[in-house]
């Protein structure tokens, strides 16, 4: 692709080819198809597409990120929705409201996943990441609320935030292990 004058980003079997026009993009796609067929491979029909990134809200997915053009015309890096759902699915069994584990143990179990995930996606939009952090803290407040036999809720009330502030969860998560004394 470099020899043909295309700018390509590739990692393992994922690639993006950057072009200056729709005609150039179509020619690049045909070239990739020819090369793939000669190697006995086929392009994934749902993942292979041409995107005009000059259009507002246009996007493409690459390596777990979603690159989207904002309404103001800026290129924004987001977490791909499928990647976000995968994280939620892996955390769900660990943060059940009916879990018999202490909050310290629950946080100790989810921390490695969160550190790895947030470490990989640290280049994503900060507002998206802080929103995900807030949803996780609400789930933890929901566990505490259930244990206090409070009426059901999502842990969103001001009283819940005052009773269990974000500082409490931060103190439990930074390098602590279950059984350590909290200072």
mmCIF file of C-alpha atoms in Angstrom:
data_model
loop_
_atom_site.group_PDB
_atom_site.id
_atom_site.type_symbol
_atom_site.label_atom_id
_atom_site.label_comp_id
_atom_site.label_asym_id
_atom_site.label_seq_id
_atom_site.Cartn_x
_atom_site.Cartn_y
_atom_site.Cartn_z
ATOM 1 C CA UNK A 1 0.000 0.000 0.000
ATOM 2 C CA UNK A 2 2.931 2.315 0.743
ATOM 3 C CA UNK A 3 4.312 1.648 -2.749
ATOM 4 C CA UNK A 4 0.939 2.649 -4.205
ATOM 5 C CA UNK A 5 0.964 5.918 -2.236
ATOM 6 C CA UNK A 6 -1.653 5.098 0.412
ATOM 7 C CA UNK A 7 -1.263 5.970 4.085
ATOM 8 C CA UNK A 8 -2.124 2.825 6.017
ATOM 9 C CA UNK A 9 -2.274 2.041 9.723
ATOM 10 C CA UNK A 10 -2.161 -1.660 10.489
ATOM 11 C CA UNK A 11 -2.109 -3.835 13.588
ATOM 12 C CA UNK A 12 -2.268 -7.616 13.115
ATOM 13 C CA UNK A 13 -5.307 -8.175 10.884
ATOM 14 C CA UNK A 14 -6.876 -4.716 11.379
ATOM 15 C CA UNK A 15 -6.071 -1.859 9.035
ATOM 16 C CA UNK A 16 -7.182 1.636 8.117
ATOM 17 C CA UNK A 17 -6.283 3.267 4.847
ATOM 18 C CA UNK A 18 -6.413 7.050 4.650
ATOM 19 C CA UNK A 19 -7.281 8.620 1.320
ATOM 20 C CA UNK A 20 -7.903 12.127 -0.001
ATOM 21 C CA UNK A 21 -11.035 11.403 -2.038
ATOM 22 C CA UNK A 22 -13.867 8.891 -2.440
ATOM 23 C CA UNK A 23 -12.437 7.690 -5.760
ATOM 24 C CA UNK A 24 -9.030 7.100 -4.186
ATOM 25 C CA UNK A 25 -10.695 5.214 -1.303
ATOM 26 C CA UNK A 26 -12.612 2.995 -3.740
ATOM 27 C CA UNK A 27 -9.403 2.233 -5.656
ATOM 28 C CA UNK A 28 -7.610 1.380 -2.386
ATOM 29 C CA UNK A 29 -10.460 -0.924 -1.358
ATOM 30 C CA UNK A 30 -10.292 -2.753 -4.704
ATOM 31 C CA UNK A 31 -6.529 -3.112 -4.313
ATOM 32 C CA UNK A 32 -6.942 -4.604 -0.820
ATOM 33 C CA UNK A 33 -9.635 -6.984 -2.112
ATOM 34 C CA UNK A 34 -7.331 -8.187 -4.896
ATOM 35 C CA UNK A 35 -4.471 -8.694 -2.469
ATOM 36 C CA UNK A 36 -6.691 -10.540 0.047
ATOM 37 C CA UNK A 37 -8.160 -12.842 -2.623
ATOM 38 C CA UNK A 38 -4.677 -13.698 -3.916
ATOM 39 C CA UNK A 39 -3.766 -14.688 -0.331
ATOM 40 C CA UNK A 40 -6.928 -16.814 -0.003
ATOM 41 C CA UNK A 41 -8.548 -14.395 2.464
ATOM 42 C CA UNK A 42 -11.760 -12.372 2.444
ATOM 43 C CA UNK A 43 -12.652 -8.984 3.899
ATOM 44 C CA UNK A 44 -15.201 -8.897 6.713
ATOM 45 C CA UNK A 45 -18.336 -7.458 5.053
ATOM 46 C CA UNK A 46 -19.632 -5.592 8.136
ATOM 47 C CA UNK A 47 -16.248 -4.167 9.130
ATOM 48 C CA UNK A 48 -15.131 -3.084 5.667
ATOM 49 C CA UNK A 49 -16.468 0.268 4.585
ATOM 50 C CA UNK A 50 -15.536 3.642 3.184
ATOM 51 C CA UNK A 51 -16.141 6.598 5.506
ATOM 52 C CA UNK A 52 -15.979 10.280 4.592
ATOM 53 C CA UNK A 53 -14.603 11.786 7.802
ATOM 54 C CA UNK A 54 -15.366 15.311 6.588
ATOM 55 C CA UNK A 55 -19.015 14.613 7.366
ATOM 56 C CA UNK A 56 -20.129 15.513 10.900
ATOM 57 C CA UNK A 57 -20.787 12.502 13.132
ATOM 58 C CA UNK A 58 -19.045 10.154 10.676
ATOM 59 C CA UNK A 59 -17.027 7.468 12.455
ATOM 60 C CA UNK A 60 -14.902 4.393 12.091
ATOM 61 C CA UNK A 61 -13.829 1.773 14.628
ATOM 62 C CA UNK A 62 -10.235 0.670 15.049
ATOM 63 C CA UNK A 63 -8.642 -1.430 17.822
ATOM 64 C CA UNK A 64 -11.481 -0.925 20.305
ATOM 65 C CA UNK A 65 -11.719 2.828 19.756
ATOM 66 C CA UNK A 66 -14.342 4.745 17.820
ATOM 67 C CA UNK A 67 -12.982 7.745 15.944
ATOM 68 C CA UNK A 68 -15.788 10.217 15.276
ATOM 69 C CA UNK A 69 -16.076 13.677 13.800
ATOM 70 C CA UNK A 70 -17.820 15.959 16.314
ATOM 71 C CA UNK A 71 -20.446 18.553 15.462
ATOM 72 C CA UNK A 72 -17.694 21.187 15.683
ATOM 73 C CA UNK A 73 -15.607 19.233 13.203
ATOM 74 C CA UNK A 74 -13.017 17.881 15.636
ATOM 75 C CA UNK A 75 -11.857 14.282 15.589
ATOM 76 C CA UNK A 76 -12.851 12.611 18.878
ATOM 77 C CA UNK A 77 -11.556 9.305 20.258
ATOM 78 C CA UNK A 78 -14.233 7.310 22.042
ATOM 79 C CA UNK A 79 -14.475 3.805 23.428
ATOM 80 C CA UNK A 80 -16.263 1.612 20.918
ATOM 81 C CA UNK A 81 -19.692 0.613 22.311
ATOM 82 C CA UNK A 82 -18.884 -3.076 21.900
ATOM 83 C CA UNK A 83 -15.731 -2.624 24.031
ATOM 84 C CA UNK A 84 -17.738 -0.839 26.717
ATOM 85 C CA UNK A 85 -20.334 -3.635 26.759
ATOM 86 C CA UNK A 86 -17.576 -6.222 27.082
ATOM 87 C CA UNK A 87 -16.217 -4.454 30.186
ATOM 88 C CA UNK A 88 -19.703 -4.224 31.705
ATOM 89 C CA UNK A 89 -20.250 -7.921 31.045
ATOM 90 C CA UNK A 90 -16.989 -8.898 32.734
ATOM 91 C CA UNK A 91 -17.688 -6.706 35.791
ATOM 92 C CA UNK A 92 -21.351 -7.638 36.249
ATOM 93 C CA UNK A 93 -20.753 -10.967 38.044
ATOM 94 C CA UNK A 94 -18.244 -9.267 40.369
ATOM 95 C CA UNK A 95 -20.505 -6.390 41.509
ATOM 96 C CA UNK A 96 -23.816 -8.089 42.179
ATOM 97 C CA UNK A 97 -25.931 -6.401 44.864
ATOM 98 C CA UNK A 98 -26.446 -9.822 46.479
ATOM 99 C CA UNK A 99 -22.725 -10.573 46.721
ATOM 100 C CA UNK A 100 -21.681 -11.797 50.156
ATOM 101 C CA UNK A 101 -18.207 -10.250 49.862
ATOM 102 C CA UNK A 102 -17.157 -7.081 51.610
ATOM 103 C CA UNK A 103 -16.890 -3.896 49.569
ATOM 104 C CA UNK A 104 -13.095 -4.048 49.986
ATOM 105 C CA UNK A 105 -12.984 -7.535 48.447
ATOM 106 C CA UNK A 106 -15.278 -6.509 45.579
ATOM 107 C CA UNK A 107 -13.104 -3.479 44.781
ATOM 108 C CA UNK A 108 -9.946 -5.597 45.083
ATOM 109 C CA UNK A 109 -11.387 -8.040 42.510
ATOM 110 C CA UNK A 110 -12.470 -5.432 39.964
ATOM 111 C CA UNK A 111 -9.362 -3.237 40.230
ATOM 112 C CA UNK A 112 -7.087 -5.308 37.945
ATOM 113 C CA UNK A 113 -9.712 -5.293 35.188
ATOM 114 C CA UNK A 114 -10.318 -1.565 35.584
ATOM 115 C CA UNK A 115 -6.624 -0.665 35.660
ATOM 116 C CA UNK A 116 -5.960 -2.635 32.479
ATOM 117 C CA UNK A 117 -9.052 -1.381 30.705
ATOM 118 C CA UNK A 118 -8.643 2.283 31.636
ATOM 119 C CA UNK A 119 -4.912 2.013 30.893
ATOM 120 C CA UNK A 120 -5.668 0.835 27.357
ATOM 121 C CA UNK A 121 -8.415 3.406 26.767
ATOM 122 C CA UNK A 122 -6.661 6.353 28.456
ATOM 123 C CA UNK A 123 -6.629 8.211 25.120
ATOM 124 C CA UNK A 124 -10.442 8.135 24.905
ATOM 125 C CA UNK A 125 -12.652 11.122 25.601
ATOM 126 C CA UNK A 126 -12.336 12.018 29.302
ATOM 127 C CA UNK A 127 -16.062 12.720 29.661
ATOM 128 C CA UNK A 128 -16.950 9.246 28.435
ATOM 129 C CA UNK A 129 -14.480 7.644 30.850
ATOM 130 C CA UNK A 130 -15.675 9.721 33.827
ATOM 131 C CA UNK A 131 -19.266 8.757 33.009
ATOM 132 C CA UNK A 132 -18.331 5.093 33.103
ATOM 133 C CA UNK A 133 -16.541 5.649 36.421
ATOM 134 C CA UNK A 134 -19.677 7.305 37.815
ATOM 135 C CA UNK A 135 -21.875 4.381 36.751
ATOM 136 C CA UNK A 136 -19.526 1.953 38.498
ATOM 137 C CA UNK A 137 -19.603 3.998 41.722
ATOM 138 C CA UNK A 138 -23.423 4.037 41.565
ATOM 139 C CA UNK A 139 -23.365 0.227 41.372
ATOM 140 C CA UNK A 140 -21.134 0.100 44.445
ATOM 141 C CA UNK A 141 -23.457 2.503 46.301
ATOM 142 C CA UNK A 142 -26.355 0.261 45.321
ATOM 143 C CA UNK A 143 -24.617 -2.680 47.029
ATOM 144 C CA UNK A 144 -24.122 -0.615 50.201
ATOM 145 C CA UNK A 145 -27.704 0.612 50.058
ATOM 146 C CA UNK A 146 -29.008 -2.958 49.838
ATOM 147 C CA UNK A 147 -26.847 -4.050 52.773
ATOM 148 C CA UNK A 148 -28.283 -1.271 54.921
ATOM 149 C CA UNK A 149 -31.743 -2.514 53.984
ATOM 150 C CA UNK A 150 -32.657 0.869 52.540
ATOM 151 C CA UNK A 151 -35.455 1.058 50.056
ATOM 152 C CA UNK A 152 -34.401 -0.023 46.566
ATOM 153 C CA UNK A 153 -32.648 2.567 44.485
ATOM 154 C CA UNK A 154 -29.820 3.169 42.089
ATOM 155 C CA UNK A 155 -27.491 4.953 44.522
ATOM 156 C CA UNK A 156 -28.022 8.300 42.808
ATOM 157 C CA UNK A 157 -29.506 10.348 45.633
ATOM 158 C CA UNK A 158 -27.655 13.176 47.339
ATOM 159 C CA UNK A 159 -27.945 11.289 50.638
ATOM 160 C CA UNK A 160 -26.168 8.296 49.086
ATOM 161 C CA UNK A 161 -23.362 10.550 47.832
ATOM 162 C CA UNK A 162 -23.000 12.141 51.256
ATOM 163 C CA UNK A 163 -23.107 8.779 53.048
ATOM 164 C CA UNK A 164 -20.644 7.121 50.649
ATOM 165 C CA UNK A 165 -18.570 9.832 48.926
ATOM 166 C CA UNK A 166 -16.241 9.127 46.008
ATOM 167 C CA UNK A 167 -13.268 9.540 48.378
ATOM 168 C CA UNK A 168 -14.340 6.385 50.194
ATOM 169 C CA UNK A 169 -14.147 4.303 47.026
ATOM 170 C CA UNK A 170 -10.821 5.885 46.042
ATOM 171 C CA UNK A 171 -9.350 5.071 49.456
ATOM 172 C CA UNK A 172 -10.390 1.442 49.051
ATOM 173 C CA UNK A 173 -8.953 1.078 45.559
ATOM 174 C CA UNK A 174 -5.458 2.570 45.666
ATOM 175 C CA UNK A 175 -3.007 -0.233 46.368
ATOM 176 C CA UNK A 176 -5.028 -1.691 49.219
ATOM 177 C CA UNK A 177 -5.756 -5.324 49.838
ATOM 178 C CA UNK A 178 -8.647 -6.886 51.740
ATOM 179 C CA UNK A 179 -7.942 -6.885 55.451
ATOM 180 C CA UNK A 180 -5.651 -3.843 55.393
ATOM 181 C CA UNK A 181 -6.610 -1.186 57.897
ATOM 182 C CA UNK A 182 -8.179 1.876 56.357
ATOM 183 C CA UNK A 183 -6.597 5.127 57.412
#
